[in-house]
Amino acid sequence: DAMVIQNPRYQVTQFGKPVTLSCSQTLNHNVMYWYQQKSSQAPKLLFHYYDKDFNNEADTPDNFQSRRPNTSFCFLDIRSPGLGDAAMYLCATSSGHSYEQYFGPGTRLTVT
Amino acid sequence: GEDVEQSLFLSVREGDSSVINCTYTDSSSTYLYWYKQEPGAGLQLLTYIFSNMDMKQDQRLTVLLNKKDKHLSLRIADTQTGDSAIYFCAELTGGGNKLTFGTGTQLKVEL
């Protein structure tokens, strides 16, 4: 009964090689979020989509982009990954009328 | 500011109560949350409290909110080994869609 699904769970990419992480949801929630969580740190919001409206956090590097082709799917694109981008990337969803965010299991990204 | 602070570690014996504390600085936060993260996993929403409440109880969990002091706590009664995890408090800011997380408290439950 997975509700927020992230694929892959583990991703290895090379320095500078573009990588895409994916998130899908079966909750029909209209808001989807991407968080970055570095080792032993708190999750930090990168951006979110409210329906089709993209909302970028002010301190999110330009290297990070996102796409939401439909309600169910959201992608995180890292154009030129650096060693400092190695982290767990967490996708979350919420209904616009609810203050509860539901998280996926995360994708752990390694940059070599 | 929007810094949310927690102590890093807490160790308790199985069967005892655990109390995890959190301080926040954004007085405009409407909701405050507690999430649990097990190793290598995502975040599991445990409970949340609206800012006009001062207490919420949900089975073994009790949340206390002192809005004057911007202090939030999570009490886990009868702590079990399965409760071992990192616990994050979070506040809802940024107009209602941004969660700002605390630094996390690692709870270790010993037999």
mmCIF file of N, CA and C in Angstrom, chain A residues 9 31 33 35 37 40-43 45 48 50 57 88 90 94 99-101 103-106 108, chain B residues 30-31 33 35 37 40-45 48 50 88 92 96-104:
data_model
loop_
_atom_site.group_PDB
_atom_site.id
_atom_site.type_symbol
_atom_site.label_atom_id
_atom_site.label_comp_id
_atom_site.label_asym_id
_atom_site.label_seq_id
_atom_site.Cartn_x
_atom_site.Cartn_y
_atom_site.Cartn_z
ATOM 1 N N ARG A 9 15.956 3.681 -4.902
ATOM 2 C CA ARG A 9 16.258 3.929 -3.485
ATOM 3 C C ARG A 9 17.701 4.351 -3.304
ATOM 4 N N VAL A 31 0.006 18.873 -3.743
ATOM 5 C CA VAL A 31 1.276 19.519 -3.422
ATOM 6 C C VAL A 31 2.353 18.444 -3.303
ATOM 7 N N TYR A 33 6.730 17.947 -2.722
ATOM 8 C CA TYR A 33 7.915 18.619 -2.200
ATOM 9 C C TYR A 33 9.163 17.774 -2.446
ATOM 10 N N TYR A 35 12.962 17.494 -0.578
ATOM 11 C CA TYR A 35 13.850 17.889 0.508
ATOM 12 C C TYR A 35 15.209 17.229 0.291
ATOM 13 N N GLN A 37 18.496 15.950 2.492
ATOM 14 C CA GLN A 37 18.958 15.665 3.856
ATOM 15 C C GLN A 37 20.376 15.135 3.795
ATOM 16 N N SER A 40 23.473 13.259 8.950
ATOM 17 C CA SER A 40 23.337 13.782 10.310
ATOM 18 C C SER A 40 22.782 15.206 10.362
ATOM 19 N N GLN A 41 22.049 15.597 9.338
ATOM 20 C CA GLN A 41 21.443 16.932 9.334
ATOM 21 C C GLN A 41 19.931 16.834 9.180
ATOM 22 N N ALA A 42 19.277 17.951 9.394
ATOM 23 C CA ALA A 42 17.830 18.015 9.206
ATOM 24 C C ALA A 42 17.493 18.079 7.724
ATOM 25 N N PRO A 43 16.358 17.570 7.334
ATOM 26 C CA PRO A 43 15.905 17.758 5.946
ATOM 27 C C PRO A 43 15.711 19.246 5.656
ATOM 28 N N LEU A 45 14.119 21.954 2.737
ATOM 29 C CA LEU A 45 13.260 22.068 1.567
ATOM 30 C C LEU A 45 14.005 22.710 0.410
ATOM 31 N N HIS A 48 8.873 23.169 -3.999
ATOM 32 C CA HIS A 48 7.643 22.405 -4.019
ATOM 33 C C HIS A 48 6.758 22.869 -5.169
ATOM 34 N N TYR A 50 2.801 23.438 -6.047
ATOM 35 C CA TYR A 50 1.402 23.517 -5.618
ATOM 36 C C TYR A 50 0.592 23.429 -6.902
ATOM 37 N N GLU A 57 12.842 27.494 -3.250
ATOM 38 C CA GLU A 57 13.391 28.159 -2.073
ATOM 39 C C GLU A 57 14.544 29.067 -2.516
ATOM 40 N N MET A 88 20.572 12.266 1.087
ATOM 41 C CA MET A 88 19.294 11.588 0.929
ATOM 42 C C MET A 88 18.319 12.631 0.394
ATOM 43 N N LEU A 90 14.433 13.419 -0.226
ATOM 44 C CA LEU A 90 13.118 12.991 0.247
ATOM 45 C C LEU A 90 12.025 13.721 -0.513
ATOM 46 N N SER A 94 1.315 16.598 0.103
ATOM 47 C CA SER A 94 0.234 17.000 1.002
ATOM 48 C C SER A 94 -0.940 17.455 0.161
ATOM 49 N N TYR A 99 -2.516 20.077 6.569
ATOM 50 C CA TYR A 99 -1.172 20.464 6.966
ATOM 51 C C TYR A 99 -0.289 19.276 7.240
ATOM 52 N N GLU A 100 -0.681 18.100 6.787
ATOM 53 C CA GLU A 100 0.126 16.907 6.977
ATOM 54 C C GLU A 100 0.916 16.616 5.712
ATOM 55 N N GLN A 101 2.203 16.427 5.863
ATOM 56 C CA GLN A 101 3.048 16.031 4.735
ATOM 57 C C GLN A 101 3.443 14.573 4.916
ATOM 58 N N PHE A 103 5.857 11.522 3.637
ATOM 59 C CA PHE A 103 7.160 11.354 3.012
ATOM 60 C C PHE A 103 7.328 9.982 2.382
ATOM 61 N N GLY A 104 8.097 9.968 1.299
ATOM 62 C CA GLY A 104 8.541 8.712 0.719
ATOM 63 C C GLY A 104 9.765 8.198 1.454
ATOM 64 N N PRO A 105 10.269 7.020 1.055
ATOM 65 C CA PRO A 105 11.405 6.410 1.747
ATOM 66 C C PRO A 105 12.732 7.077 1.443
ATOM 67 N N GLY A 106 12.762 7.923 0.407
ATOM 68 C CA GLY A 106 14.001 8.630 0.088
ATOM 69 C C GLY A 106 14.855 7.906 -0.948
ATOM 70 N N ARG A 108 18.928 7.698 -1.757
ATOM 71 C CA ARG A 108 20.264 8.073 -1.297
ATOM 72 C C ARG A 108 21.162 8.225 -2.507
ATOM 73 N N THR B 30 2.046 27.892 12.659
ATOM 74 C CA THR B 30 0.665 27.501 12.950
ATOM 75 C C THR B 30 0.582 26.071 13.457
ATOM 76 N N TYR B 31 1.395 25.200 12.881
ATOM 77 C CA TYR B 31 1.414 23.804 13.284
ATOM 78 C C TYR B 31 2.841 23.394 13.632
ATOM 79 N N TYR B 33 5.185 19.774 14.519
ATOM 80 C CA TYR B 33 5.115 18.352 14.200
ATOM 81 C C TYR B 33 6.233 17.571 14.886
ATOM 82 N N TYR B 35 8.260 14.040 13.765
ATOM 83 C CA TYR B 35 8.508 12.983 12.797
ATOM 84 C C TYR B 35 9.523 12.007 13.364
ATOM 85 N N GLN B 37 12.381 9.033 12.183
ATOM 86 C CA GLN B 37 13.148 8.514 11.055
ATOM 87 C C GLN B 37 14.007 7.350 11.527
ATOM 88 N N GLY B 40 18.140 4.796 7.389
ATOM 89 C CA GLY B 40 17.989 4.583 5.959
ATOM 90 C C GLY B 40 16.582 4.740 5.425
ATOM 91 N N ALA B 41 15.687 5.269 6.238
ATOM 92 C CA ALA B 41 14.286 5.363 5.835
ATOM 93 C C ALA B 41 13.837 6.820 5.741
ATOM 94 N N GLY B 42 12.628 7.003 5.219
ATOM 95 C CA GLY B 42 12.046 8.332 5.147
ATOM 96 C C GLY B 42 11.497 8.760 6.488
ATOM 97 N N LEU B 43 10.740 9.825 6.475
ATOM 98 C CA LEU B 43 10.190 10.397 7.702
ATOM 99 C C LEU B 43 8.751 9.931 7.896
ATOM 100 N N GLN B 44 8.472 9.500 9.106
ATOM 101 C CA GLN B 44 7.128 9.057 9.448
ATOM 102 C C GLN B 44 6.485 10.103 10.364
ATOM 103 N N LEU B 45 5.343 10.642 9.935
ATOM 104 C CA LEU B 45 4.650 11.609 10.777
ATOM 105 C C LEU B 45 4.065 10.894 11.989
ATOM 106 N N TYR B 48 1.022 15.861 15.425
ATOM 107 C CA TYR B 48 1.225 17.287 15.285
ATOM 108 C C TYR B 48 0.246 18.013 16.191
ATOM 109 N N PHE B 50 -1.710 21.946 16.820
ATOM 110 C CA PHE B 50 -2.021 23.276 16.335
ATOM 111 C C PHE B 50 -1.555 24.286 17.372
ATOM 112 N N PHE B 88 12.514 14.138 14.786
ATOM 113 C CA PHE B 88 12.622 15.523 14.337
ATOM 114 C C PHE B 88 11.359 16.277 14.720
ATOM 115 N N LEU B 92 5.662 24.613 10.793
ATOM 116 C CA LEU B 92 5.121 24.995 9.496
ATOM 117 C C LEU B 92 5.249 26.500 9.358
ATOM 118 N N GLY B 96 2.556 28.482 5.027
ATOM 119 C CA GLY B 96 1.767 27.268 5.177
ATOM 120 C C GLY B 96 2.231 26.068 4.391
ATOM 121 N N ASN B 97 3.300 26.175 3.628
ATOM 122 C CA ASN B 97 3.748 25.009 2.891
ATOM 123 C C ASN B 97 5.171 24.579 3.208
ATOM 124 N N LYS B 98 5.851 25.293 4.046
ATOM 125 C CA LYS B 98 7.252 24.967 4.301
ATOM 126 C C LYS B 98 7.424 24.392 5.697
ATOM 127 N N LEU B 99 8.001 23.196 5.752
ATOM 128 C CA LEU B 99 8.371 22.599 7.030
ATOM 129 C C LEU B 99 9.833 22.918 7.304
ATOM 130 N N THR B 100 10.088 23.503 8.469
ATOM 131 C CA THR B 100 11.468 23.725 8.904
ATOM 132 C C THR B 100 11.736 22.757 10.033
ATOM 133 N N PHE B 101 12.716 21.909 9.809
ATOM 134 C CA PHE B 101 13.000 20.833 10.750
ATOM 135 C C PHE B 101 14.056 21.228 11.771
ATOM 136 N N GLY B 102 13.938 20.614 12.937
ATOM 137 C CA GLY B 102 14.989 20.695 13.937
ATOM 138 C C GLY B 102 16.148 19.792 13.559
ATOM 139 N N THR B 103 17.158 19.818 14.398
ATOM 140 C CA THR B 103 18.390 19.085 14.127
ATOM 141 C C THR B 103 18.263 17.591 14.372
ATOM 142 N N GLY B 104 17.208 17.193 15.020
ATOM 143 C CA GLY B 104 16.975 15.776 15.257
ATOM 144 C C GLY B 104 17.566 15.298 16.571
#
